[in-house]
Short mmCIF file of C-alpha atoms in Angstrom, two decimals:
data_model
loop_
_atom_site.label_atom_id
_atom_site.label_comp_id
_atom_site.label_asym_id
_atom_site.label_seq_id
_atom_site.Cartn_x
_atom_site.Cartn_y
_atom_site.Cartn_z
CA UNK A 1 0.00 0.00 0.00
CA UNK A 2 1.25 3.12 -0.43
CA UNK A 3 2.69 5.34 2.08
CA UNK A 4 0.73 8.83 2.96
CA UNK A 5 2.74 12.29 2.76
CA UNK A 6 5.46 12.93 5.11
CA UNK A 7 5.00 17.01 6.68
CA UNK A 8 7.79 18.32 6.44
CA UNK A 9 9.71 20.45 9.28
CA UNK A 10 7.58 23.47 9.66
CA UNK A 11 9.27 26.29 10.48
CA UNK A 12 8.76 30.22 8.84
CA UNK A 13 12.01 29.44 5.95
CA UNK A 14 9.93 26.86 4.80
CA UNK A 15 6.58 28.37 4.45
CA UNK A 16 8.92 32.08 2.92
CA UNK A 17 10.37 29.55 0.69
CA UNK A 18 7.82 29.33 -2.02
CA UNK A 19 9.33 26.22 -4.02
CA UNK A 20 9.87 24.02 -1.21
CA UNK A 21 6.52 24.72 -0.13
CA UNK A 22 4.77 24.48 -3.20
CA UNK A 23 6.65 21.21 -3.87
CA UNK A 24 5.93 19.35 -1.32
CA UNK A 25 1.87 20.12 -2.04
CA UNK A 26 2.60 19.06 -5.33
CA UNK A 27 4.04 15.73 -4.57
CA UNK A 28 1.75 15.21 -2.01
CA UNK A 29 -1.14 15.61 -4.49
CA UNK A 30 0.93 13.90 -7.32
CA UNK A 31 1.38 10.39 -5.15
CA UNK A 32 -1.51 10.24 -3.71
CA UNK A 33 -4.85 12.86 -4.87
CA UNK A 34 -3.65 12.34 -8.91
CA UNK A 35 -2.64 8.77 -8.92
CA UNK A 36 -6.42 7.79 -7.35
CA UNK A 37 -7.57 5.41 -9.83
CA UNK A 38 -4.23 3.69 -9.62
CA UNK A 39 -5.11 3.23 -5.61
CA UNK A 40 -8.23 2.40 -5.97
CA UNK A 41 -7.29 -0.52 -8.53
CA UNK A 42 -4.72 -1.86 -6.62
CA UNK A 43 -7.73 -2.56 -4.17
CA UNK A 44 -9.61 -4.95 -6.09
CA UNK A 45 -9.49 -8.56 -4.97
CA UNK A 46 -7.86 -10.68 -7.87
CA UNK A 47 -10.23 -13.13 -9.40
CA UNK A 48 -10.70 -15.98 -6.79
CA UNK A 49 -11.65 -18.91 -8.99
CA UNK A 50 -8.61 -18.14 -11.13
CA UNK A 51 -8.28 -17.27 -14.63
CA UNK A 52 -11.68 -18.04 -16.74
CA UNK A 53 -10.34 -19.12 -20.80
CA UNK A 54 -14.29 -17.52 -21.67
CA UNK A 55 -13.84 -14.18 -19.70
CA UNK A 56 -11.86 -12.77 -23.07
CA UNK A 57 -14.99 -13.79 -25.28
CA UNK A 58 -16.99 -10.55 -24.38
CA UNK A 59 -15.81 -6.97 -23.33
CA UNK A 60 -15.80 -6.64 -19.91
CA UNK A 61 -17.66 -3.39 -18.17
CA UNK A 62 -15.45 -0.34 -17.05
CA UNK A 63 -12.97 -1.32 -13.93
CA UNK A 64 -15.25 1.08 -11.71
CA UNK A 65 -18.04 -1.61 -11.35
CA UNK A 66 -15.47 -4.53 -9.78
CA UNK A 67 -16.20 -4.46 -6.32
CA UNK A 68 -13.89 -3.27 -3.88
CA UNK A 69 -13.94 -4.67 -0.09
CA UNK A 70 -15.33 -2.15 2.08
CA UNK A 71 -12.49 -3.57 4.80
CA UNK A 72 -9.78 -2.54 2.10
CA UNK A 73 -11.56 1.19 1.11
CA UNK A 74 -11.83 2.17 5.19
CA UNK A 75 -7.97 1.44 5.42
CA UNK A 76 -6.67 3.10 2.34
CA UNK A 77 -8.88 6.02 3.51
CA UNK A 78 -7.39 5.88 7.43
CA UNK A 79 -4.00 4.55 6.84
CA UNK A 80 -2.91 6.88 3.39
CA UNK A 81 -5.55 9.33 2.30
CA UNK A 82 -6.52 10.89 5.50
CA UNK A 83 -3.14 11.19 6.53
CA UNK A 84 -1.81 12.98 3.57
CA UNK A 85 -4.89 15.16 3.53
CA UNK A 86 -4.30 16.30 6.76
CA UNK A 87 -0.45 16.72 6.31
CA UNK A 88 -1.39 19.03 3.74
CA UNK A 89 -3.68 21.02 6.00
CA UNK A 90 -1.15 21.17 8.46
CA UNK A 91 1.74 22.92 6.65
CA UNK A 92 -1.14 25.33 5.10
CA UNK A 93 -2.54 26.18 8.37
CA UNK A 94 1.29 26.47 9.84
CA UNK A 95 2.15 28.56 7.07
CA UNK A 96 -1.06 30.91 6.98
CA UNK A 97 -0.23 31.44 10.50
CA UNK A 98 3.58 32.54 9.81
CA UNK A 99 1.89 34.90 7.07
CA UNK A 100 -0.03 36.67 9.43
CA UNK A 101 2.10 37.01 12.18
CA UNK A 102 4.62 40.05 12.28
CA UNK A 103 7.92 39.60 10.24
CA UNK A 104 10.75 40.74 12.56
CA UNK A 105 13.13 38.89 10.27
CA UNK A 106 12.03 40.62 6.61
CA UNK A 107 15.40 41.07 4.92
CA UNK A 108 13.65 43.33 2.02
CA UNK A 109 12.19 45.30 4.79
CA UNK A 110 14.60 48.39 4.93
CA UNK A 111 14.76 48.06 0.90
CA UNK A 112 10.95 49.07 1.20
CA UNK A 113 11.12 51.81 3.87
CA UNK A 114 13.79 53.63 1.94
CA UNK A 115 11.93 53.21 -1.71
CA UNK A 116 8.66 54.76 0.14
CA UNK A 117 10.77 57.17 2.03
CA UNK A 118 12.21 58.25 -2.04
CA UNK A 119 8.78 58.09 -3.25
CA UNK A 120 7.47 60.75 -0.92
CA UNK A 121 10.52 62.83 -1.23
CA UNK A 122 10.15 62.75 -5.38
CA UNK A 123 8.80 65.91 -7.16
CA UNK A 124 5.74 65.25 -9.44
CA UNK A 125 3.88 66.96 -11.93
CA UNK A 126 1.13 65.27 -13.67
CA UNK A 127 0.38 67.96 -16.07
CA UNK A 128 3.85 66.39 -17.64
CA UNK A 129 3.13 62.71 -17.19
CA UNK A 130 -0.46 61.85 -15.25
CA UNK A 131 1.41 58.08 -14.77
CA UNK A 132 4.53 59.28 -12.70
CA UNK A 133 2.71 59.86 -9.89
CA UNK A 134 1.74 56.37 -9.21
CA UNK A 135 3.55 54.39 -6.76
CA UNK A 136 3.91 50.65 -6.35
CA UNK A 137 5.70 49.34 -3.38
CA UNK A 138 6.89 45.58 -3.22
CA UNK A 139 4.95 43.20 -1.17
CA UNK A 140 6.29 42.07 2.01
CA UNK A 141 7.23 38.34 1.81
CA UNK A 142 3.88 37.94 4.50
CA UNK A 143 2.01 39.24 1.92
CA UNK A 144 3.07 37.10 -1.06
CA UNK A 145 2.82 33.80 0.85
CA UNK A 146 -0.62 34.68 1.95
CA UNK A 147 -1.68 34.84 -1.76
CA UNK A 148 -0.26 31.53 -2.54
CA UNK A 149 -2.04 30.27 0.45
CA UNK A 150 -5.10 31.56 -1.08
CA UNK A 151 -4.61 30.06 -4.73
CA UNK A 152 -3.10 26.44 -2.59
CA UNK A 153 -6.54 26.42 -0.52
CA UNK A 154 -8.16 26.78 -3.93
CA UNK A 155 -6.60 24.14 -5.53
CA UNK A 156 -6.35 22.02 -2.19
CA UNK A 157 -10.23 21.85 -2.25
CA UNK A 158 -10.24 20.93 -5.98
CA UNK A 159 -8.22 18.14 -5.66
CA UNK A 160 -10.14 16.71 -2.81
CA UNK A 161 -13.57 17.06 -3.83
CA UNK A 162 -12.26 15.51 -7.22
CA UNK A 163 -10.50 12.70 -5.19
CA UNK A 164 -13.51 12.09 -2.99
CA UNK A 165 -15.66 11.94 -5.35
CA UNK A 166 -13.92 8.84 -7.32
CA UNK A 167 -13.44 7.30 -3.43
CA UNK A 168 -17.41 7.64 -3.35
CA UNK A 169 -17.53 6.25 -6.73
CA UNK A 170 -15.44 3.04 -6.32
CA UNK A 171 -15.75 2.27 -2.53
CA UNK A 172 -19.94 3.50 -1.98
CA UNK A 173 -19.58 3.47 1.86
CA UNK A 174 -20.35 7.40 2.66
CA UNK A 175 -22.59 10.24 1.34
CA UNK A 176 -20.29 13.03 3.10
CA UNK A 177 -18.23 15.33 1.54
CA UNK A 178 -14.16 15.26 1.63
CA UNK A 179 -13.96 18.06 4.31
CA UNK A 180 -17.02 15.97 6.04
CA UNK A 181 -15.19 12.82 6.22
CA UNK A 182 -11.83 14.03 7.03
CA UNK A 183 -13.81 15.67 10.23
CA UNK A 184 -14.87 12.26 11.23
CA UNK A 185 -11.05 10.80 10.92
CA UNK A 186 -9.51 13.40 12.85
CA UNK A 187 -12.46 12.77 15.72
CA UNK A 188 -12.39 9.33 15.52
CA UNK A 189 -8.03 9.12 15.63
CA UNK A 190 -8.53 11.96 18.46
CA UNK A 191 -10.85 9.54 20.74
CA UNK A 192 -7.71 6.46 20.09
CA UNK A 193 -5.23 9.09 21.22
CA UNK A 194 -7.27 9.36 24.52
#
């Protein structure tokens, strides 16, 4: 079976550093959220009676109708989707909070101050050029990685209601939705912890 998605080490340089962050969603997703069908295959009981000579004589239906064991489903779900899903939520929810929290340690932060300090200082007339009075100062890092945690949440929620819904499809045990049933994991592997 395959293993779920290891969280990294959180800590603010990961979350400021864009790529590492935004590759380890994407292999997360990659292994586990895009390679679904794949999973959900590997499930299937092999034929117990053996191999049936007249079974190539017709065209078998899609590989969605073979029956999956419920038993197998509920542990792929607990054992490698859950935990990857909530991996995932973890390093976003770390990292939102590091993007709203004060940034002490902003190394572009003086570069800023002194551009706006210029800006203010500058000489304008529009009558000459109406565009050189606009101003654009840089985003704070805080900033930036808020708006990929925006676009990640976006796509986070794609992928999982996309995910679910072949789960739903294949394994038929639950009418919830993703966020729904991940709810009910994180309760139910709460109450073991106690």
């Amino acid at each position: 079976m395959t293993e779920p998605s290891v969280q990294p080490n959180l800590t603010p340089q990961f979350c400021f550093n864009t790529v590492a962050l935004r590759d380890f969603l994407r292999i997360s997703r990659a292994a586990i959220d895009d390679s679904i069908t794949q999973h959900l295959n590997a499930l299937v009981t092999p034929a117990q009676r053996g191999f049936d000579p007249t079974s190539t004589s017709f065209r078998a239906p899609r590989a969605s109708s073979q029956s999956i064991d419920p038993r197998a489903c509920q542990t792929f779900k607990d054992k490698v989707l859950f935990p990857s899903w909530q991996a995932r939520s973890d390093v976003l929810t770390y990292c939102a909070y590091v993007a709203t929290s004060p940034d002490p340690d902003d190394p572009e932060l003086a570069q800023r101050e002194a551009e706006t300090e210029k800006n203010r200082e500058r000489v304008v007339d529009e009558r000459l050029d109406p565009y050189s009075g606009r101003y654009f100062p840089r985003e704070p890092r805080t900033e930036i990685l808020a708006n990929l945690l925006r676009q990640e949440r976006s796509v986070e929620s794609i992928v999982r209601s996309r995910t679910w819904g072949l789960v739903l499809e294949r394994c038929g045990d639950s009418f919830q939705d993703a966020e729904g049933a991940l709810n009910n994991w994180r309760t139910g592997r709460e109450r073991r912890k106690t």
